[in-house]
Coordinates of C-alpha atoms in Angstrom, one line a residue:
Chain A
X1 CA -53.6 136.8 30.6
X2 CA -57.3 135.8 30.7
X3 CA -58.4 139.2 31.7
X4 CA -57.3 140.3 28.4
X5 CA -59.1 137.7 26.5
X6 CA -62.5 137.9 28.5
X7 CA -65.0 139.9 26.6
X8 CA -66.5 142.6 28.9
X9 CA -69.8 141.1 29.3
X10 CA -68.1 137.7 29.9
X11 CA -65.8 136.9 33.0
X12 CA -63.1 134.8 32.6
X13 CA -64.6 132.8 35.5
X14 CA -68.5 132.6 34.7
X15 CA -69.5 130.8 38.2
X16 CA -66.4 130.1 40.9
X17 CA -67.2 127.9 43.7
X18 CA -64.9 128.1 46.7
X19 CA -65.2 125.1 49.2
X20 CA -63.7 126.5 52.3
X21 CA -63.7 130.3 52.3
X22 CA -61.2 131.5 54.7
X23 CA -57.7 133.4 54.0
X24 CA -56.8 131.4 51.2
X25 CA -60.3 130.7 49.4
X26 CA -61.4 133.9 50.3
X27 CA -58.7 135.7 49.2
X28 CA -58.5 133.9 45.9
X29 CA -62.0 135.0 45.2
X30 CA -61.7 138.7 46.0
X31 CA -58.7 139.0 43.7
X32 CA -60.6 137.3 41.0
X33 CA -63.9 139.9 42.0
X34 CA -61.4 142.8 42.6
X35 CA -60.5 142.7 38.3
X36 CA -63.9 141.5 37.2
X37 CA -62.7 138.4 36.3
X38 CA -65.4 136.1 38.0
X39 CA -69.5 136.7 37.1
X40 CA -70.9 135.1 40.4
X41 CA -68.9 133.0 43.7
X42 CA -70.6 130.4 45.4
X43 CA -69.4 129.4 48.6
X44 CA -69.1 126.0 50.5
X45 CA -68.4 125.2 54.1
X46 CA -69.0 123.2 57.0
X47 CA -70.2 126.3 59.4
X48 CA -73.3 128.2 58.3
X49 CA -72.4 131.4 60.2
X50 CA -69.0 131.5 58.5
X51 CA -70.6 131.4 54.9
X52 CA -72.9 133.9 56.2
X53 CA -70.2 136.4 57.4
X54 CA -68.0 135.5 54.2
X55 CA -71.5 136.6 52.3
X56 CA -71.8 139.6 54.2
X57 CA -68.1 140.7 53.4
X58 CA -68.8 140.2 49.6
X59 CA -66.4 137.5 49.3
X60 CA -69.2 134.8 47.8
X61 CA -72.6 135.6 46.5
X62 CA -74.5 132.6 47.7
X63 CA -73.9 129.6 50.1
X64 CA -74.5 126.1 48.7
X65 CA -74.4 122.6 48.7
X66 CA -71.5 120.8 47.1
X67 CA -74.0 119.0 45.0
X68 CA -75.0 122.9 43.9
X69 CA -71.6 123.9 43.2
X70 CA -71.0 120.8 41.1
X71 CA -73.7 121.2 39.2
X72 CA -73.0 125.1 38.7
X73 CA -69.5 125.9 38.9
X74 CA -67.3 126.3 36.0
X75 CA -64.2 126.5 38.4
X76 CA -64.0 124.7 41.7
X77 CA -61.6 125.6 44.2
X78 CA -60.5 123.5 47.4
X79 CA -59.4 125.4 50.1
X80 CA -59.7 123.3 52.7
X81 CA -57.4 121.3 54.8
X82 CA -55.5 118.6 52.8
X83 CA -57.0 115.7 54.7
X84 CA -60.5 116.3 53.9
X85 CA -60.1 117.1 49.8
X86 CA -60.5 113.3 49.0
X87 CA -63.9 112.8 50.7
X88 CA -64.8 116.4 49.2
X89 CA -63.9 115.5 45.7
X90 CA -65.8 112.1 45.8
X91 CA -68.7 114.3 46.6
X92 CA -68.6 116.3 44.1
X93 CA -68.1 113.7 41.2
X94 CA -71.2 112.1 40.4
X95 CA -72.4 116.0 39.7
X96 CA -69.8 117.7 38.0
X97 CA -70.0 118.7 34.2
X98 CA -67.5 118.0 31.9
X99 CA -66.4 121.7 31.3
X100 CA -66.0 122.0 34.7
X101 CA -62.0 122.7 36.1
X102 CA -61.3 122.0 39.8
X103 CA -58.1 123.1 41.3
X104 CA -56.9 123.0 44.9
X105 CA -55.0 125.2 47.5
X106 CA -53.5 122.7 49.4
X107 CA -49.9 122.8 51.3
X108 CA -49.0 119.2 50.0
X109 CA -49.3 117.9 46.4
X110 CA -48.3 113.7 46.1
X111 CA -51.4 112.8 48.6
X112 CA -54.0 115.5 47.3
X113 CA -53.2 113.7 43.6
X114 CA -53.5 110.5 45.0
X115 CA -56.3 111.4 46.9
X116 CA -58.0 113.0 43.6
X117 CA -57.2 110.1 41.2
X118 CA -59.2 107.8 43.5
X119 CA -61.9 110.2 44.3
X120 CA -62.3 111.5 40.8
X121 CA -61.6 108.0 38.3
X122 CA -62.2 109.2 34.9
X123 CA -62.1 113.0 35.5
X124 CA -58.8 113.1 37.1
X125 CA -58.0 115.5 34.0
X126 CA -60.5 117.8 35.3
X127 CA -58.4 118.2 38.5
X128 CA -55.3 120.2 38.1
X129 CA -53.0 120.8 41.7
X130 CA -51.8 123.9 43.3
X131 CA -50.3 125.5 45.9
X132 CA -50.1 129.0 46.4
X133 CA -47.4 130.0 48.8
X134 CA -48.9 132.5 51.0
X135 CA -49.3 133.0 54.9
X136 CA -51.7 131.4 56.6
X137 CA -51.4 131.8 60.5
X138 CA -54.5 134.6 60.0
X139 CA -57.7 132.4 59.6
X140 CA -61.1 133.0 58.7
X141 CA -62.9 135.1 55.8
X142 CA -62.4 138.1 58.0
X143 CA -58.5 137.7 56.9
X144 CA -59.1 137.2 53.1
X145 CA -57.8 140.1 50.9
X146 CA -57.8 141.0 46.9
X147 CA -54.0 141.1 47.2
X148 CA -52.8 138.7 48.9
X149 CA -51.1 136.9 46.2
X150 CA -49.6 139.8 44.7
X151 CA -45.9 138.6 43.9
X152 CA -46.4 135.4 45.7
X153 CA -45.4 132.1 44.1
X154 CA -48.3 129.8 43.1
X155 CA -47.0 125.9 42.4
X156 CA -49.0 124.1 40.0
X157 CA -48.2 119.9 39.7
X158 CA -49.8 119.5 36.6
X159 CA -51.1 115.5 36.0
X160 CA -50.1 114.0 32.6
X161 CA -53.8 113.8 32.0
X162 CA -54.4 117.8 32.3
X163 CA -54.7 119.5 29.1
X164 CA -52.7 122.2 28.1
X165 CA -56.1 124.4 28.4
X166 CA -57.1 123.7 31.6
X167 CA -53.2 124.0 32.7
X168 CA -53.0 127.4 30.8
X169 CA -56.5 128.3 32.3
X170 CA -55.3 128.1 35.6
X171 CA -52.3 129.7 35.0
X172 CA -53.8 132.7 33.7
X173 CA -56.1 132.8 36.6
X174 CA -53.0 133.0 39.2
X175 CA -51.3 135.7 37.0
X176 CA -54.5 137.7 37.1
X177 CA -54.3 137.3 40.9
X178 CA -50.4 139.0 40.8
X179 CA -48.5 135.7 41.4
X180 CA -45.8 133.7 39.5
X181 CA -46.8 130.4 38.6
X182 CA -44.3 127.9 38.4
X183 CA -44.5 124.1 37.6
X184 CA -42.9 121.1 38.7
X185 CA -44.0 117.2 40.1
X186 CA -46.0 116.8 43.4
X187 CA -43.0 115.2 44.6
X188 CA -40.5 117.7 44.1
X189 CA -42.8 120.2 45.6
X190 CA -43.6 118.1 48.8
X191 CA -39.7 117.7 49.1
X192 CA -39.1 121.4 49.2
X193 CA -41.9 122.5 51.5
X194 CA -41.1 119.9 53.8
X195 CA -38.0 121.8 54.3
X196 CA -39.0 125.5 53.7
X197 CA -42.5 125.2 55.2
X198 CA -43.6 122.1 57.2
X199 CA -40.5 121.8 59.2
X200 CA -40.0 125.5 60.3
X201 CA -43.8 125.0 61.5
X202 CA -43.1 121.9 63.4
X203 CA -40.4 123.6 65.3
X204 CA -42.2 126.5 66.4
X205 CA -45.1 124.6 67.6
X206 CA -42.5 122.4 69.6
X207 CA -40.9 125.1 71.1
X208 CA -43.8 127.2 72.0
X209 CA -45.6 124.2 73.2
X210 CA -42.2 123.5 75.3
X211 CA -42.3 127.2 76.9
X212 CA -45.8 127.2 77.6
X213 CA -45.6 124.1 79.4
X214 CA -42.8 125.2 81.5
X215 CA -43.8 125.5 85.1
X216 CA -42.5 129.4 85.4
X217 CA -44.2 129.8 81.4
X218 CA -45.6 133.1 82.7
X219 CA -42.4 134.8 83.6
X220 CA -40.7 133.2 80.7
X221 CA -43.6 134.6 78.7
X222 CA -43.0 138.1 80.3
X223 CA -39.8 138.6 79.0
X224 CA -40.3 137.5 75.3
X225 CA -39.5 140.0 72.9
X226 CA -39.5 140.5 69.5
X227 CA -37.4 137.7 68.2
X228 CA -39.5 135.1 70.1
X229 CA -42.8 136.8 68.5
X230 CA -41.3 136.4 64.8
X231 CA -39.8 133.0 65.6
X232 CA -43.1 131.6 67.1
X233 CA -45.5 133.3 64.7
X234 CA -46.6 130.6 62.6
X235 CA -47.2 128.0 66.0
X236 CA -50.2 130.5 66.2
X237 CA -51.6 128.4 62.7
X238 CA -54.4 125.9 62.6
X239 CA -54.0 122.8 64.3
X240 CA -56.2 120.9 61.7
X241 CA -54.8 122.0 58.5
X242 CA -51.1 121.5 60.2
X243 CA -51.9 118.1 61.6
X244 CA -53.2 117.2 57.8
X245 CA -50.4 118.7 56.4
X246 CA -47.9 116.9 58.4
X247 CA -49.8 113.7 58.2
X248 CA -49.7 113.9 54.3
X249 CA -46.4 115.0 53.8
X250 CA -45.1 112.6 56.7
X251 CA -42.2 110.8 55.4
X252 CA -40.6 114.1 53.6
X253 CA -40.9 116.0 57.0
X254 CA -39.4 113.0 59.0
X255 CA -36.6 112.7 56.8
X256 CA -36.1 117.0 56.9
X257 CA -36.2 117.1 60.3
X258 CA -33.5 114.2 60.8
X259 CA -31.5 116.7 58.6
X260 CA -31.9 119.9 61.0
X261 CA -31.4 117.7 64.3
X262 CA -27.6 116.5 62.5
X263 CA -27.2 120.3 62.2
X264 CA -28.5 121.3 65.7
X265 CA -26.0 118.3 67.1
X266 CA -23.1 119.8 65.5
X267 CA -24.0 123.6 66.6
X268 CA -24.2 122.3 69.9
X269 CA -21.5 120.5 70.1
X270 CA -19.4 123.8 69.2
X271 CA -21.2 125.3 72.2
X272 CA -20.3 122.5 74.2
X273 CA -16.5 122.7 73.4
X274 CA -16.7 126.3 73.8
X275 CA -15.5 126.5 70.3
X276 CA -15.9 130.3 69.6
X277 CA -14.4 130.2 65.8
X278 CA -17.0 127.2 65.2
X279 CA -20.4 129.7 66.5
X280 CA -19.1 132.6 64.9
X281 CA -18.7 130.8 61.6
X282 CA -22.0 128.5 61.9
X283 CA -23.6 132.1 63.1
X284 CA -22.3 133.8 60.1
X285 CA -23.1 131.5 57.4
X286 CA -26.6 131.4 58.7
X287 CA -27.1 135.5 58.7
X288 CA -25.3 136.0 55.7
X289 CA -27.8 133.0 53.9
X290 CA -30.8 135.2 55.9
X291 CA -29.5 138.5 55.0
X292 CA -29.2 137.6 51.2
X293 CA -32.6 135.9 51.1
X294 CA -34.2 138.6 52.5
X295 CA -33.0 141.1 49.9
X296 CA -33.8 138.9 47.4
X297 CA -37.1 137.4 48.6
X298 CA -39.1 140.8 48.5
X299 CA -40.7 139.4 51.7
X300 CA -38.7 141.1 54.1
Chain B
X1 CA -39.4 159.7 86.6
X2 CA -36.3 162.0 86.5
X3 CA -37.5 164.2 83.8
X4 CA -40.2 165.7 86.2
X5 CA -37.0 166.1 88.5
X6 CA -35.0 167.8 86.3
X7 CA -34.3 171.5 86.1
X8 CA -35.2 173.3 82.7
X9 CA -31.6 173.8 82.5
X10 CA -30.2 170.7 84.4
X11 CA -30.9 167.6 82.2
X12 CA -31.1 164.4 83.8
X13 CA -27.8 163.3 82.6
X14 CA -24.9 166.1 81.8
X15 CA -22.7 163.8 79.6
X16 CA -23.7 160.3 78.7
X17 CA -21.0 158.2 77.2
X18 CA -22.3 155.4 74.7
X19 CA -20.0 152.5 74.5
X20 CA -21.1 151.0 70.8
X21 CA -23.3 153.3 68.8
X22 CA -25.7 150.6 67.2
X23 CA -29.2 149.9 67.5
X24 CA -29.2 149.6 71.4
X25 CA -26.8 152.0 72.8
X26 CA -28.1 154.7 69.9
X27 CA -31.6 154.1 70.2
X28 CA -30.7 154.8 74.2
X29 CA -29.2 158.3 73.6
X30 CA -32.0 159.0 70.8
X31 CA -34.5 158.3 73.6
X32 CA -32.9 160.5 76.3
X33 CA -32.0 163.3 73.7
X34 CA -35.8 163.4 72.8
X35 CA -37.2 164.3 75.8
X36 CA -34.2 166.6 76.9
X37 CA -32.8 164.3 79.1
X38 CA -29.6 164.7 78.4
X39 CA -27.1 167.3 78.2
X40 CA -23.9 166.0 75.8
X41 CA -23.2 162.4 73.9
X42 CA -20.2 161.1 73.5
X43 CA -19.9 157.8 71.6
X44 CA -16.7 155.4 71.7
X45 CA -16.7 152.6 69.3
X46 CA -13.9 150.2 67.1
X47 CA -15.0 152.2 63.7
X48 CA -14.4 155.7 62.8
X49 CA -16.9 155.5 60.0
X50 CA -19.6 154.3 62.5
X51 CA -19.1 156.9 65.0
X52 CA -18.5 159.9 61.9
X53 CA -22.1 158.3 60.9
X54 CA -23.9 158.4 64.3
X55 CA -22.7 162.3 65.1
X56 CA -23.8 163.1 61.5
X57 CA -27.3 161.4 62.3
X58 CA -27.3 163.4 65.6
X59 CA -27.1 160.5 67.5
X60 CA -23.9 161.5 69.2
X61 CA -21.9 165.1 69.7
X62 CA -18.4 163.8 69.4
X63 CA -16.6 160.4 69.4
X64 CA -14.0 160.1 72.1
X65 CA -11.5 157.7 73.6
X66 CA -12.4 155.1 76.1
X67 CA -10.2 157.2 79.0
X68 CA -11.8 160.4 77.6
X69 CA -15.5 158.6 78.4
X70 CA -14.4 157.6 81.5
X71 CA -13.1 161.3 82.7
X72 CA -16.0 163.2 81.4
X73 CA -19.3 161.2 81.7
X74 CA -22.1 161.4 84.5
X75 CA -23.7 157.9 82.9
X76 CA -21.5 155.4 80.7
X77 CA -23.5 152.9 78.9
X78 CA -21.9 149.5 77.5
X79 CA -23.8 148.7 74.3
X80 CA -21.1 146.2 73.0
X81 CA -21.1 142.3 72.6
X82 CA -21.1 140.8 75.8
X83 CA -17.6 139.4 75.4
X84 CA -15.9 142.7 75.1
X85 CA -17.4 144.3 78.4
X86 CA -14.5 143.3 80.7
X87 CA -11.8 144.6 78.8
X88 CA -13.4 147.7 78.0
X89 CA -14.5 148.0 81.8
X90 CA -11.0 147.6 83.0
X91 CA -10.2 150.1 80.8
X92 CA -12.1 152.3 81.8
X93 CA -11.6 152.0 85.7
X94 CA -8.1 153.8 86.1
X95 CA -10.2 157.1 85.1
X96 CA -13.4 156.8 86.5
X97 CA -14.8 159.6 88.8
X98 CA -16.7 158.3 91.8
X99 CA -19.9 159.7 90.9
X100 CA -20.3 158.2 87.5
X101 CA -22.7 155.3 86.8
X102 CA -22.3 152.7 84.4
X103 CA -24.9 150.3 83.0
X104 CA -24.7 148.0 80.0
X105 CA -27.5 146.1 77.6
X106 CA -26.3 142.7 77.8
X107 CA -28.4 140.0 76.7
X108 CA -26.7 138.0 79.4
X109 CA -26.2 138.9 83.1
X110 CA -24.1 136.4 85.2
X111 CA -21.1 136.4 83.0
X112 CA -21.4 140.4 82.7
X113 CA -21.7 140.5 86.4
X114 CA -18.8 138.7 86.9
X115 CA -16.5 140.2 84.5
X116 CA -17.6 143.9 85.7
X117 CA -16.6 142.4 89.5
X118 CA -13.2 141.4 88.0
X119 CA -12.7 144.6 86.3
X120 CA -14.0 147.2 88.6
X121 CA -12.9 146.2 91.9
X122 CA -13.6 148.4 94.9
X123 CA -15.8 150.3 92.3
X124 CA -18.0 147.6 91.5
X125 CA -21.0 149.7 93.1
X126 CA -21.1 152.1 90.4
X127 CA -22.3 149.6 87.8
X128 CA -26.0 148.8 87.6
X129 CA -26.4 145.5 84.9
X130 CA -29.5 146.1 82.9
X131 CA -30.7 144.1 79.9
X132 CA -33.4 146.3 77.7
X133 CA -35.3 143.3 75.8
X134 CA -35.8 144.9 72.1
X135 CA -34.9 143.6 68.6
X136 CA -31.8 143.4 67.3
X137 CA -31.5 142.0 64.1
X138 CA -31.2 145.0 62.3
X139 CA -27.6 146.6 63.5
X140 CA -26.0 150.1 63.2
X141 CA -26.3 153.7 63.9
X142 CA -29.1 154.0 61.2
X143 CA -31.1 151.3 62.9
X144 CA -31.6 153.3 66.4
X145 CA -34.5 155.6 66.9
X146 CA -36.0 156.9 70.1
X147 CA -39.1 154.9 70.4
X148 CA -37.2 151.4 70.3
X149 CA -37.8 151.2 74.3
X150 CA -41.6 152.6 74.1
X151 CA -43.6 149.5 75.9
X152 CA -40.4 147.1 76.0
X153 CA -39.4 145.5 79.1
X154 CA -35.6 146.7 80.7
X155 CA -34.8 143.9 83.1
X156 CA -32.2 145.1 85.9
X157 CA -30.2 142.8 87.5
X158 CA -29.0 144.8 90.8
X159 CA -26.1 144.1 92.4
X160 CA -26.3 144.2 96.5
X161 CA -23.1 147.0 96.2
X162 CA -25.5 149.1 94.5
X163 CA -27.1 152.0 96.1
X164 CA -30.8 152.4 96.0
X165 CA -29.8 155.7 94.6
X166 CA -27.8 154.5 92.0
X167 CA -30.5 151.7 90.7
X168 CA -33.5 154.4 91.2
X169 CA -31.7 156.6 88.8
X170 CA -31.7 153.6 86.2
X171 CA -34.9 152.9 86.4
X172 CA -36.1 156.5 86.4
X173 CA -33.9 156.8 83.1
X174 CA -35.5 153.5 81.4
X175 CA -39.3 154.7 82.4
X176 CA -38.4 157.9 80.9
X177 CA -37.4 155.9 77.6
X178 CA -41.1 154.5 77.8
X179 CA -39.8 151.0 79.1
X180 CA -41.4 148.7 82.4
X181 CA -38.4 148.0 84.3
X182 CA -38.2 145.1 86.2
X183 CA -35.7 143.6 88.6
X184 CA -34.1 139.5 89.2
X185 CA -30.9 137.9 90.3
X186 CA -28.7 137.6 87.0
X187 CA -29.1 134.2 87.1
X188 CA -32.8 133.8 87.1
X189 CA -32.6 136.5 83.9
X190 CA -30.1 134.4 82.3
X191 CA -32.3 131.1 82.7
X192 CA -35.3 133.0 81.2
X193 CA -33.2 134.7 78.5
X194 CA -31.8 131.1 77.5
X195 CA -35.7 129.8 76.7
X196 CA -37.2 132.6 75.2
X197 CA -34.3 134.3 73.6
X198 CA -30.8 132.3 73.0
X199 CA -32.7 129.3 72.3
X200 CA -35.1 130.6 69.7
X201 CA -32.2 132.4 67.9
X202 CA -29.9 129.3 67.9
X203 CA -32.9 127.1 66.4
X204 CA -33.5 129.5 63.7
X205 CA -29.7 129.9 62.9
X206 CA -29.3 126.3 62.7
X207 CA -32.3 126.0 60.4
X208 CA -31.6 128.7 58.4
X209 CA -27.6 127.3 57.9
X210 CA -29.1 123.5 57.1
X211 CA -31.5 125.2 54.1
X212 CA -28.7 127.2 52.9
X213 CA -26.5 124.4 52.8
X214 CA -28.4 122.0 51.0
X215 CA -27.3 121.2 47.4
X216 CA -30.8 122.5 46.3
X217 CA -30.7 125.6 48.6
X218 CA -31.8 128.0 45.3
X219 CA -35.0 125.9 44.8
X220 CA -35.9 125.8 48.5
X221 CA -35.1 129.6 48.8
X222 CA -37.5 130.3 45.9
X223 CA -40.1 128.6 47.4
X224 CA -39.7 130.0 51.3
X225 CA -42.8 132.1 52.3
X226 CA -43.7 134.3 55.3
X227 CA -43.8 131.7 57.4
X228 CA -40.0 130.9 56.5
X229 CA -39.4 134.8 56.8
X230 CA -40.5 135.1 60.2
X231 CA -39.2 131.9 61.6
X232 CA -35.8 133.0 60.2
X233 CA -35.8 136.3 60.7
X234 CA -33.4 136.8 63.8
X235 CA -31.0 134.3 62.1
X236 CA -29.7 137.9 60.5
X237 CA -28.6 138.7 63.9
X238 CA -25.0 139.7 64.5
X239 CA -22.9 136.6 64.5
X240 CA -20.2 138.1 66.8
X241 CA -22.7 139.2 69.6
X242 CA -24.7 135.8 69.3
X243 CA -21.3 134.0 69.6
X244 CA -20.9 136.1 72.7
X245 CA -24.1 135.7 74.2
X246 CA -24.2 131.6 73.5
X247 CA -20.9 131.4 75.3
X248 CA -21.6 133.3 78.4
X249 CA -25.0 131.7 78.8
X250 CA -23.5 128.3 77.5
X251 CA -24.8 126.0 80.4
X252 CA -28.3 127.3 80.8
X253 CA -28.9 127.5 76.5
X254 CA -27.5 124.1 76.2
X255 CA -29.7 122.5 79.0
X256 CA -32.7 124.0 77.6
X257 CA -32.1 122.7 74.3
X258 CA -32.3 119.4 76.1
X259 CA -35.4 120.2 77.1
X260 CA -36.6 121.7 73.4
X261 CA -35.1 118.3 72.2
X262 CA -37.0 116.3 74.3
X263 CA -40.6 117.6 73.0
X264 CA -39.2 117.3 69.7
X265 CA -38.9 113.7 70.0
X266 CA -42.2 113.4 71.5
X267 CA -43.9 115.2 68.8
X268 CA -41.7 113.3 66.3
X269 CA -42.9 110.2 67.8
X270 CA -46.4 111.4 67.6
X271 CA -46.0 111.7 63.5
X272 CA -43.8 108.5 62.8
X273 CA -46.6 106.7 64.6
X274 CA -49.4 108.8 62.1
X275 CA -51.0 109.7 65.4
X276 CA -53.3 112.3 64.2
X277 CA -54.6 113.0 67.5
X278 CA -51.5 113.6 69.1
X279 CA -50.1 115.9 66.7
X280 CA -53.6 117.8 66.9
X281 CA -53.3 118.0 70.5
X282 CA -49.4 119.6 70.5
X283 CA -50.7 121.8 67.7
X284 CA -53.7 122.9 69.6
X285 CA -51.3 123.6 72.9
X286 CA -48.9 125.5 71.0
X287 CA -51.4 127.8 68.6
X288 CA -53.6 128.7 72.1
X289 CA -50.6 129.4 73.8
X290 CA -49.2 131.7 70.8
X291 CA -52.3 133.5 70.2
X292 CA -52.7 133.9 74.1
X293 CA -49.2 135.5 74.5
X294 CA -49.8 137.6 71.2
X295 CA -53.1 139.0 72.5
X296 CA -51.1 140.0 75.8
X297 CA -47.7 140.9 75.0
X298 CA -48.6 143.9 73.0
X299 CA -46.0 142.5 70.7
X300 CA -48.1 141.1 67.4

């Protein structure tokens, strides 16, 4: 790990620039700072007041422009909605130094890689795509914390152009935040995340919207309990961020939704036919799978 | 509240019988006991070892038969899967005393009322149907606790035959457990609960089963995060209990599923057409509704 290699007066990252200082970017900065792995943290964002709050909380040392970030940072982390990343990388590019490493935290990878190739051109080797899998229904710098990534998985989808050193450096930094690092292709990442992240968000949002739009929604919501709370929690997430995710991973999400709908139709049919055994079997398979995962994941 | 009316040596309920000593029935007994509102607690169940654990934990004083419970109890609470309640009430009936009050904790009400009418006949006035809305993905007496119902809603669906005194007595007992009591018809209850409880459980189970059945389920589950955890948590619930709920509330659940599928189709179409504004609007409505409910419900 880089903390082991770093000299006492030489942190693993001299200057870190976080583009988008919210839960994800802010927690990465906080995690590095908490173990002395970063010298100076620059923040870039659309809203001056958010950056000022992040500065007051000690997440960043200074709010800067994209140009300043590109010129000064040793490591740049893009923690914005995925739809904005191509534009941001294009703005960074003319000011980048050769030794600067760039990464991201986007929930989709193929679209981000395509946007990065278009934006960075011959500098693409400096960009190592990543996705830390950590909760994001709380938003803003106030939600950031130094332990968010402890025990969580971070997926790297390295490019053929990336050097082993660049990939290793990023792996070391994430492991230093307490995360487990896995590597896969952007396409494999996107298919799996469509299934276990994007489709649940889509379904939770559809369901929440349907209940809220009902004529008797007040009565319904007054009788909603802890199961409803858990099932709909992710629907509170950032509309902008999730719109970008769905658009960026559209084909995989639509395809996975077809699979879920086929399974739904089968379960509905068992209910329609009052097939108690069929219902029980379907519910039992789901319950056993969920309990097994819950015991193994360390998440519940 | 009955605790205020009870004499020091005369608890609100002299002898309580709990049929099904798990989370729901056990927590009711624990809540009454914690404020000295019950004299003696009898437990009835299918599994001797579960009752013995409940006795060792102090939830019940003695395991008895249905016949003994009917003959001795002042209040009988049915906390079994709803599909078993008709049979149990029929077994209790020949041994019931005139002054015994019976209630239940079932998640559906119209089917329970119909089963109770058929089983109890001229004794139907002694049965006041109820549904405490409290989490149930943890099961068994170990999950029981005296504060489960604090701040939760308990729906009573009183029958025309119930006396005001019987309804008031049950209201007092539940309020003594810290719950808020609401009254409505069994049919209105079932339609609302289909929407905010039964359909989410159905969808979470279908989704969990679909992910677990995938050829690459290990890889998928290895990258599942906190959103997946929350969205699927209810799918771990008792297959038997939920099979009964779905069968008992079949028409309302199937009808509500059609509404959700219509909303899903609309959202899918926005994604299919890459309609970013439409996607954003649908996600924003859901997010605002969920955040508003979260702030108001006291549940999250």
